[in-house]
GROMACS .gro file of C-alpha atoms in nm:
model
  358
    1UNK     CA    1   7.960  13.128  14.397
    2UNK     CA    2   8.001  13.474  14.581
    3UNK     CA    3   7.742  13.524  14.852
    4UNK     CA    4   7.646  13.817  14.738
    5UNK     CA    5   7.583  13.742  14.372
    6UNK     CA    6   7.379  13.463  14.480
    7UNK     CA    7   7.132  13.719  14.691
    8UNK     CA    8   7.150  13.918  14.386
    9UNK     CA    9   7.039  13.664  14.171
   10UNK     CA   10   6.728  13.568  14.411
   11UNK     CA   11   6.643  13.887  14.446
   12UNK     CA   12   6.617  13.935  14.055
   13UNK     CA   13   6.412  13.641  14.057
   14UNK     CA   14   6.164  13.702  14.300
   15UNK     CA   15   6.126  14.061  14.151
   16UNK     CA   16   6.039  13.901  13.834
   17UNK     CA   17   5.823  13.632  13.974
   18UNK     CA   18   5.618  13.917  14.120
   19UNK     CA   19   5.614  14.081  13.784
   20UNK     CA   20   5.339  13.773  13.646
   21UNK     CA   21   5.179  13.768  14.001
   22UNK     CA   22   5.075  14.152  13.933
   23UNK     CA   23   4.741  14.198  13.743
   24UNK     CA   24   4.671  14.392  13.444
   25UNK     CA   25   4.632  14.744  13.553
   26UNK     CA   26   4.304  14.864  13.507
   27UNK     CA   27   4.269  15.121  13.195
   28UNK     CA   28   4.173  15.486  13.283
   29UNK     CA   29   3.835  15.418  13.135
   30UNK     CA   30   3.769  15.136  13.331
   31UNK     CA   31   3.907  15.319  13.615
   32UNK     CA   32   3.624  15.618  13.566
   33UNK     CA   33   3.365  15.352  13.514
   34UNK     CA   34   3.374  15.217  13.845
   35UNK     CA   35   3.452  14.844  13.711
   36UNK     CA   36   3.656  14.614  13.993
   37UNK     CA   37   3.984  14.646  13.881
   38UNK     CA   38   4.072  14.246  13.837
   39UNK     CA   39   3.776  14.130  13.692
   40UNK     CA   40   3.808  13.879  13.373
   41UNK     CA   41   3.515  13.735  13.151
   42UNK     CA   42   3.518  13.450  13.097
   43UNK     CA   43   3.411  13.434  12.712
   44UNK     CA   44   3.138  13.221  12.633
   45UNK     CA   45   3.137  12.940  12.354
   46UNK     CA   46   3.182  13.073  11.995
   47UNK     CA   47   2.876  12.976  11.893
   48UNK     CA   48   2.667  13.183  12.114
   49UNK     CA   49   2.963  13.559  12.064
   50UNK     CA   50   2.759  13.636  11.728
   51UNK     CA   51   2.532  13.864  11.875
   52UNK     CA   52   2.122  13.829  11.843
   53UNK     CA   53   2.164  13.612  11.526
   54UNK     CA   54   2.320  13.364  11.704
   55UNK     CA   55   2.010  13.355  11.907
   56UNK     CA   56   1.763  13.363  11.609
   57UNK     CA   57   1.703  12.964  11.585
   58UNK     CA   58   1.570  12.952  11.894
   59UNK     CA   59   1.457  13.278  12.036
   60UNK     CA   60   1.327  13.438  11.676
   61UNK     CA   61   1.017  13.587  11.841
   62UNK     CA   62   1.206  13.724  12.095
   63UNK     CA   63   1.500  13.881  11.833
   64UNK     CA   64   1.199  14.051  11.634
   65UNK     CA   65   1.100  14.187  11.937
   66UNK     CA   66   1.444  14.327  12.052
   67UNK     CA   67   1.489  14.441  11.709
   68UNK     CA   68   1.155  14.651  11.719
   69UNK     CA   69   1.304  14.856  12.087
   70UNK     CA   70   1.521  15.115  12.152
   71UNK     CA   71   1.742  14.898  12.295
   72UNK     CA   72   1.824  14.766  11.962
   73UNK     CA   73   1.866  15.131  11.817
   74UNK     CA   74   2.031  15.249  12.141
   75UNK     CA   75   2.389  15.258  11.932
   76UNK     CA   76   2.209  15.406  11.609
   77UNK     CA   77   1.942  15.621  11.678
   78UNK     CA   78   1.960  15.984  11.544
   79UNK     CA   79   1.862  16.118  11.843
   80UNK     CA   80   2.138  15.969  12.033
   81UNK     CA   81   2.410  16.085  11.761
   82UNK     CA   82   2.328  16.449  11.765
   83UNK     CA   83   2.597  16.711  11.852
   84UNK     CA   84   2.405  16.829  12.143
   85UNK     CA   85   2.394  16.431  12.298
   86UNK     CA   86   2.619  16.237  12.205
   87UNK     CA   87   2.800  16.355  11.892
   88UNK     CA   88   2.845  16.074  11.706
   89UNK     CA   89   2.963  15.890  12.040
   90UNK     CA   90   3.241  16.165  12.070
   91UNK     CA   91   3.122  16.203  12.382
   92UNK     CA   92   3.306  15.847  12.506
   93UNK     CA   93   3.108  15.879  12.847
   94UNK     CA   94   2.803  15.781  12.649
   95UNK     CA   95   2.911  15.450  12.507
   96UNK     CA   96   2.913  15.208  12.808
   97UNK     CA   97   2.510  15.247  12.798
   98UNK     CA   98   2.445  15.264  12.455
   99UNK     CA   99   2.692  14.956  12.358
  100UNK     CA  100   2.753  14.801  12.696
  101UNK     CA  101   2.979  14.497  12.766
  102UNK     CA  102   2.774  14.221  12.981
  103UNK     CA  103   2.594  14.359  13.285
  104UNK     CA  104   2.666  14.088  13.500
  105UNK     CA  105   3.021  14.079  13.457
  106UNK     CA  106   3.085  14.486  13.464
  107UNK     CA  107   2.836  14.633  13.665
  108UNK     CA  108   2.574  14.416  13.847
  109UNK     CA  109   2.730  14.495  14.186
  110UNK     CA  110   2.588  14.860  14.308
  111UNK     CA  111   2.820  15.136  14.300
  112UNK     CA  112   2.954  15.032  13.966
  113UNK     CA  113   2.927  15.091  13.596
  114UNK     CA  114   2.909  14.893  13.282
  115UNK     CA  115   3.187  14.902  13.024
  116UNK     CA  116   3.162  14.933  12.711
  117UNK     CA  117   3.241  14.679  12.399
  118UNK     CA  118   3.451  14.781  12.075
  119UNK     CA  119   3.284  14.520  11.899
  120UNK     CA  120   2.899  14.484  11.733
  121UNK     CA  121   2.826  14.840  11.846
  122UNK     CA  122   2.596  14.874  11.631
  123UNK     CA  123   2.387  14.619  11.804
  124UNK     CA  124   2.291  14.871  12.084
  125UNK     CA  125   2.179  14.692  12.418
  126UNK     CA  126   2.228  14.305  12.288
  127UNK     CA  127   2.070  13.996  12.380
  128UNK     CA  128   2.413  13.955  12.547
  129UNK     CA  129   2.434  14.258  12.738
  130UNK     CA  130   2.189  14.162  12.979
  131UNK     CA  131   2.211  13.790  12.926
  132UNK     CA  132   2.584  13.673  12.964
  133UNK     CA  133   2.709  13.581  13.323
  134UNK     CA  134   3.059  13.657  13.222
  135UNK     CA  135   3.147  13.325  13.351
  136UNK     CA  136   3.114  13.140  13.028
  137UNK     CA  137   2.740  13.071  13.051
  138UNK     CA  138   2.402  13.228  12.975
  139UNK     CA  139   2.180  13.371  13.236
  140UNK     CA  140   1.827  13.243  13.186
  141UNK     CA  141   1.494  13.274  13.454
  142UNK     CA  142   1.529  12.909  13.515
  143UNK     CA  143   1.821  12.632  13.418
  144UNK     CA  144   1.827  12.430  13.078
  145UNK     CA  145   2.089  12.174  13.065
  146UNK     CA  146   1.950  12.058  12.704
  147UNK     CA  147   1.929  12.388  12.562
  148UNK     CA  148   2.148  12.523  12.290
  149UNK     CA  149   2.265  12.751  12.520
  150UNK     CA  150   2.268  12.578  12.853
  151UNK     CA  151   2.122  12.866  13.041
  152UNK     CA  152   2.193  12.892  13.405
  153UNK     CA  153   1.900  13.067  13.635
  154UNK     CA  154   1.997  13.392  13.774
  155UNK     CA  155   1.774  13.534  13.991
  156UNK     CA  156   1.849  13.897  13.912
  157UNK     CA  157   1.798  13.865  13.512
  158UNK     CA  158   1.423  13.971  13.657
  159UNK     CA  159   1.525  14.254  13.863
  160UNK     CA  160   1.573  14.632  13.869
  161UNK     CA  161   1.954  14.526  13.986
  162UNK     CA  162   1.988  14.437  13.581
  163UNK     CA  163   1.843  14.782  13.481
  164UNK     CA  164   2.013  15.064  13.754
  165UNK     CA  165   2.368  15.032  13.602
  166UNK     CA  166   2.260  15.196  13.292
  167UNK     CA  167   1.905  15.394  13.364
  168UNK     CA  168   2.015  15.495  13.716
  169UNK     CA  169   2.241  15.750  13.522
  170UNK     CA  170   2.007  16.050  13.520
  171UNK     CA  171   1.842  15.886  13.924
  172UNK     CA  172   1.588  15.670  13.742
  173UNK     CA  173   1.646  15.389  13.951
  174UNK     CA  174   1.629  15.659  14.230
  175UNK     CA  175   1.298  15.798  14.155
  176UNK     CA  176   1.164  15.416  14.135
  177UNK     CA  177   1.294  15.301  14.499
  178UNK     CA  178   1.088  15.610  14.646
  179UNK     CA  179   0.770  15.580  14.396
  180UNK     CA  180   0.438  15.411  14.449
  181UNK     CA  181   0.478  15.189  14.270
  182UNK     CA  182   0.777  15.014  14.454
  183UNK     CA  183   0.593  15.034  14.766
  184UNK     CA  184   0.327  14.804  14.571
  185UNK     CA  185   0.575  14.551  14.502
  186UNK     CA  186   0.607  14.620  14.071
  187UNK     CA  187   0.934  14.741  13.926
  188UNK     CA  188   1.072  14.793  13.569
  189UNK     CA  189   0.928  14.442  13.417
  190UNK     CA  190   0.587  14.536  13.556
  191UNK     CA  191   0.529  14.835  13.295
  192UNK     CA  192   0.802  14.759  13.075
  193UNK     CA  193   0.827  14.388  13.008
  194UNK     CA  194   0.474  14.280  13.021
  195UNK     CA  195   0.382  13.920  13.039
  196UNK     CA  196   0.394  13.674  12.682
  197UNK     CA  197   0.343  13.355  12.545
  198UNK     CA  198   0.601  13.169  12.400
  199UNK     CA  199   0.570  12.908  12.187
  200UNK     CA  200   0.806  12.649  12.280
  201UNK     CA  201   1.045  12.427  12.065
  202UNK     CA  202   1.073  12.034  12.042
  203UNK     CA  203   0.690  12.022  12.051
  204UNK     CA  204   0.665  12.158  12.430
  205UNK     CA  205   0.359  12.330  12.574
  206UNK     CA  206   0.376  12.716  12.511
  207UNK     CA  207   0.500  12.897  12.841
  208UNK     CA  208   0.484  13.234  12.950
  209UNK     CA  209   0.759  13.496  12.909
  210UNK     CA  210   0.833  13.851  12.918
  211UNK     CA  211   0.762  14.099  12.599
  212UNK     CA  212   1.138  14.251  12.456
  213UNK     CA  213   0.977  14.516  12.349
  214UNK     CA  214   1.076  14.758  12.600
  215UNK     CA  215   0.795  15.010  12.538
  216UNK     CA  216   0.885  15.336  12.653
  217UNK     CA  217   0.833  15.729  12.627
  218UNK     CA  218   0.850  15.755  12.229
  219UNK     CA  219   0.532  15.454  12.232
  220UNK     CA  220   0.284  15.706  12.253
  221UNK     CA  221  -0.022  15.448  12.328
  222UNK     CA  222   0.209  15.357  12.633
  223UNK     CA  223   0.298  15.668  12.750
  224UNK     CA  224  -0.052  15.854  12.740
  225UNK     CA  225  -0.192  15.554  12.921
  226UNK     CA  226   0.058  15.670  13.216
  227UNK     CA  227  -0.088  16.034  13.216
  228UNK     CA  228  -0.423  16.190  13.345
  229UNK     CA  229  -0.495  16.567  13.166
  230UNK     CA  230  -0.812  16.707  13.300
  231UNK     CA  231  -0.944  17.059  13.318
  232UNK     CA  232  -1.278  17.321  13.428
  233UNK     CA  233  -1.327  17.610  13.451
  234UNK     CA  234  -1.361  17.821  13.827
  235UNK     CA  235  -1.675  18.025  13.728
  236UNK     CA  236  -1.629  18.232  14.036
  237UNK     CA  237  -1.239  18.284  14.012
  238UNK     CA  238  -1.312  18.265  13.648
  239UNK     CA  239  -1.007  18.076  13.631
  240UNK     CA  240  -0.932  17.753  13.404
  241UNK     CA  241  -0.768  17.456  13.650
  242UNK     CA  242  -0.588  17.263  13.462
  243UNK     CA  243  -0.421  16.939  13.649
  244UNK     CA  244  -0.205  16.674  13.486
  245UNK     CA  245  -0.106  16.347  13.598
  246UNK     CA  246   0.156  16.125  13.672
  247UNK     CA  247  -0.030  15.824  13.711
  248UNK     CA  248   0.245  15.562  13.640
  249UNK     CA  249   0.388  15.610  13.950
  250UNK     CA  250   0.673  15.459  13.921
  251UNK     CA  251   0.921  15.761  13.808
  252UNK     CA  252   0.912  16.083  13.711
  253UNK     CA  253   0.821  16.216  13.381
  254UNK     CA  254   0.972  16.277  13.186
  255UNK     CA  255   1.256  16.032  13.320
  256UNK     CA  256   1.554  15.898  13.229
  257UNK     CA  257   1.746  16.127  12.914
  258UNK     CA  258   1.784  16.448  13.010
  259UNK     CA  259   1.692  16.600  12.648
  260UNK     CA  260   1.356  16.477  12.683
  261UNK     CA  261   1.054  16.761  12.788
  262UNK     CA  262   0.715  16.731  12.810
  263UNK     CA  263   0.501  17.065  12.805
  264UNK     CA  264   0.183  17.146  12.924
  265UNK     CA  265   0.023  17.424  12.711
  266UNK     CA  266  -0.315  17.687  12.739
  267UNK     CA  267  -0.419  17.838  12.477
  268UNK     CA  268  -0.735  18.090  12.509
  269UNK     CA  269  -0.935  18.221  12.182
  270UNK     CA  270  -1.160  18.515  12.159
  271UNK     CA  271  -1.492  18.529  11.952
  272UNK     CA  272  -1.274  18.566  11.641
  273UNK     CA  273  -1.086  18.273  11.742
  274UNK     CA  274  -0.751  18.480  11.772
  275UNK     CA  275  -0.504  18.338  12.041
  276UNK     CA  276  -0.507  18.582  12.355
  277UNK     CA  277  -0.153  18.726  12.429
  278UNK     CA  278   0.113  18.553  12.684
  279UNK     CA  279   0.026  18.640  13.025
  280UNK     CA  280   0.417  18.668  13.167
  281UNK     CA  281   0.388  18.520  13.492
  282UNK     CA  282   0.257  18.201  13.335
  283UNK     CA  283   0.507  18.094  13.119
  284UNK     CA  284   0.811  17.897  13.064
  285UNK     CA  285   0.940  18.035  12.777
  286UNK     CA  286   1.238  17.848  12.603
  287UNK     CA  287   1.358  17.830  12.225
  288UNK     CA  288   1.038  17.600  12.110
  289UNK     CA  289   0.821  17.714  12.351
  290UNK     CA  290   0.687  18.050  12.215
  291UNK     CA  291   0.279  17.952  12.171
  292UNK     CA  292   0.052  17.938  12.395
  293UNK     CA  293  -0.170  18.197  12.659
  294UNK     CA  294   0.036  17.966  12.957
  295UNK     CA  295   0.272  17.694  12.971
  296UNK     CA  296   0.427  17.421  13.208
  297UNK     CA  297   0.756  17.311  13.117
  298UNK     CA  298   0.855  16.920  13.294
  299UNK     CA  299   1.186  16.861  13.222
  300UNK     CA  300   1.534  16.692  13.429
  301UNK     CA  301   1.779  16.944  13.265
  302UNK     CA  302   2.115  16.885  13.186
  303UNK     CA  303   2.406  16.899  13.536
  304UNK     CA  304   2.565  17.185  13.339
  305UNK     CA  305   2.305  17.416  13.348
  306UNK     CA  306   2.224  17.434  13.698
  307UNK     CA  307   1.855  17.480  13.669
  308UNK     CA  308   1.657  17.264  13.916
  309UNK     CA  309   1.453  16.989  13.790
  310UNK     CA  310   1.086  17.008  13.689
  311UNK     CA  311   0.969  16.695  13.664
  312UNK     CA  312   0.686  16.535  13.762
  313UNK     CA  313   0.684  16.258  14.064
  314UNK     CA  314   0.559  15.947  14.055
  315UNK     CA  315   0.203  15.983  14.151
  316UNK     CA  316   0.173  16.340  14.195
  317UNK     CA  317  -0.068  16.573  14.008
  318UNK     CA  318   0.070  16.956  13.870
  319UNK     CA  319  -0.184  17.195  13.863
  320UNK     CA  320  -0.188  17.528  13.628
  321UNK     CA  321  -0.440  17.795  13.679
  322UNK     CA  322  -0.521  18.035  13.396
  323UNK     CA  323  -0.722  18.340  13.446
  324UNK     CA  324  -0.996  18.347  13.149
  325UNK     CA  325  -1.121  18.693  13.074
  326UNK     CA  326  -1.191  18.798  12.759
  327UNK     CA  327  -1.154  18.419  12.591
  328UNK     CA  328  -1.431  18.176  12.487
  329UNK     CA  329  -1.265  17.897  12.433
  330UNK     CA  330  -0.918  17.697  12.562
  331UNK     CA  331  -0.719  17.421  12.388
  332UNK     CA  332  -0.527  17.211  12.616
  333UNK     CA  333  -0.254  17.009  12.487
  334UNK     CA  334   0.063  16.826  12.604
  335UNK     CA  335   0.387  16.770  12.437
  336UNK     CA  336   0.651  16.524  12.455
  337UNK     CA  337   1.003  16.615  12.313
  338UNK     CA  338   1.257  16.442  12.252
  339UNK     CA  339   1.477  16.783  12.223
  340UNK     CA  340   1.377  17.052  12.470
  341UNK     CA  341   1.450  17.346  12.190
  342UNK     CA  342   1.201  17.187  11.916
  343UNK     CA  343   0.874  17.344  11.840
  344UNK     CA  344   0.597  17.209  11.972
  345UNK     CA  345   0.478  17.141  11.598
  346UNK     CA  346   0.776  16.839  11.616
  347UNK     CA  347   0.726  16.697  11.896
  348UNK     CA  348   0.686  16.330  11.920
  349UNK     CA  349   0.326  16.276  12.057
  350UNK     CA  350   0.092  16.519  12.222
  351UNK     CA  351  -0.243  16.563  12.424
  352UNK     CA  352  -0.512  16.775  12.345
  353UNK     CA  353  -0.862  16.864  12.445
  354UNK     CA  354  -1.070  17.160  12.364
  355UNK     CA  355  -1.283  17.335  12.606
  356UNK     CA  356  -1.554  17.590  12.541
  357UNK     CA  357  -1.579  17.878  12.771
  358UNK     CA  358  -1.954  18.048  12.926
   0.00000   0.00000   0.00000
């Protein structure tokens, strides 16, 4: 055979050889995400793909639990479909938190982000999401070798490295590393996944395990418990002080979405009980935010408007002074929103406390 068709031929080969030794190129999506570019999942056995229900028979407390968060609703909720968030998941740069492929295989490592899955979307944050290895096994807090499931222990199942991929979006996990409450030692299962007891199967002791619940801003019992409102009056200055809060101190507040507000509002009455006028310098005035002699907006607003953000740090206290002449009395009240345009008359859990004036 000629020489030269022979080279011809090898090289042909070897280009094609190479052809099967390239990997799949990474789609622009996953690309944008941050996700390692050669990464494959190993699936895990078909028993355990169907979502929570296929953790029911042995984990039921812990489904109804799931079911009752936001994680379950994270896919679903109204808020989240809105126009102005993420329109009916139009918005594609919303879905790899609200649906997200398995944390440990698409975004554990830092500097990366999770994917997310085109299937059982409407199961929000899954058992799955936070429980699969990606290596074809189940990440558990200790290992099983008789369970249903075989879980393998994973250290960081019980660590903010779990939670940052998703609620380090809006600096969450940021605000955390620099709060208090790091410095103390507690993190996001400290507040947010509070210690349970667990019945156990196969006639086993009960054992202690952590709440699914994943209380959060719209649990108003929860949230109030992380806030301190107080307020007197300066006879001298004849001034009203008015301080609030943060006493989680472990993030800001409001944290996390940046639709959420939370407004502090003084309202002073006269002897007829009418409302005294706005005072102008002592106001943050916004569609929703009308009412009120004085008002504090907190708020992380959205990167598009370029406002600075007004929330409140971990630990720190905001103070609002209100001159008093000419009132008798003062309500006090606090609003959370879960839009920052709403009226204060929607919002989804307030503060109040009434004050008479000498």
């Amino acid at each position: 055979m000629n020489t030269r068709v022979v080279v011809a031929l090898l090289i042909v080969l070897a280009g094609a050889a190479a052809l099967f030794m390239i990997p799949e190129p990474p789609s622009p999506e996953d690309l944008s995400a941050g996700a390692p570019a050669t990464r494959v999942l190993q699936p895990l056995p078909s028993a355990l793909q169907g979502g929570p229900n296929a953790c029911l028979p042995c984990h039921a407390q812990v489904v109804d639990e799931w079911r009752r968060s936001m994680h379950s609703q994270a896919f679903t909720d109204p808020q989240v479909r809105a126009p102005e968030q993420s329109d009916n998941f139009r918005k594609t740069e919303c879905l790899p938190c609200h649906a997200p492929r398995p944390v440990f295989a698409f975004g554990i490592e830092e500097g990366t982000r999770v994917l997310a899955r085109g299937t059982r979307q409407h199961d929000g944050i899954d058992c799955l999401s936070c429980h699969d290895l990606g290596n074809g096994h189940i990440a558990g807090t200790m290992s099983f070798p008789d369970a249903a499931c075989v879980p393998q222990a994973e250290p960081r199942l019980s660590t903010p490295a779990l939670c940052a991929p998703c609620h380090d979006q809006h600096n969450l996990h940021q605000e955390w590393l620099v709060s208090p409450a790091a410095e103390r030692g507690q993190d996001c299962n400290s507040c947010h996944m509070p210690h349970v007891q667990r019945p156990a199967a196969n006639g086993l002791p009960a054992r202690e395990g952590r709440s699914h619940d994943f209380p959060g801003g719209r649990d108003r019992e929860f949230a109030v418990a992380g806030l301190e409102l107080s307020a007197e009056l300066d006879a001298e200055q004849r001034e009203l002080i008015v301080q609030l809060t943060n006493t989680f101190a472990a993030h800001n507040l409001p944290s996390d979405s940046r639709n959420r507000a939370l407004d502090l509002v003084v309202t002073l009455r006269d002897l007829s009980g009418r409302a005294l006028p706005a005072i102008p310098d002592l106001g943050d005035r916004h569609p929703g935010g009308e009412t009120g002699t004085a008002r504090q907006r907190f708020r992380n607003p959205y990167r598009s408007s370029g406002n600075p953000s007004t929330q409140l740090p971990a630990g720190e206290t905001a103070e609002l002074r209100v001159p008093v002449e000419g009132a008798v009395s003062a309500e006090v009240e606090v609003y959370y929103k879960l839009q920052p345009w709403i009226p204060d008359s929607e919002a989804a859990w307030k503060l109040r406390q009434v004050l008479d004036l000498p």
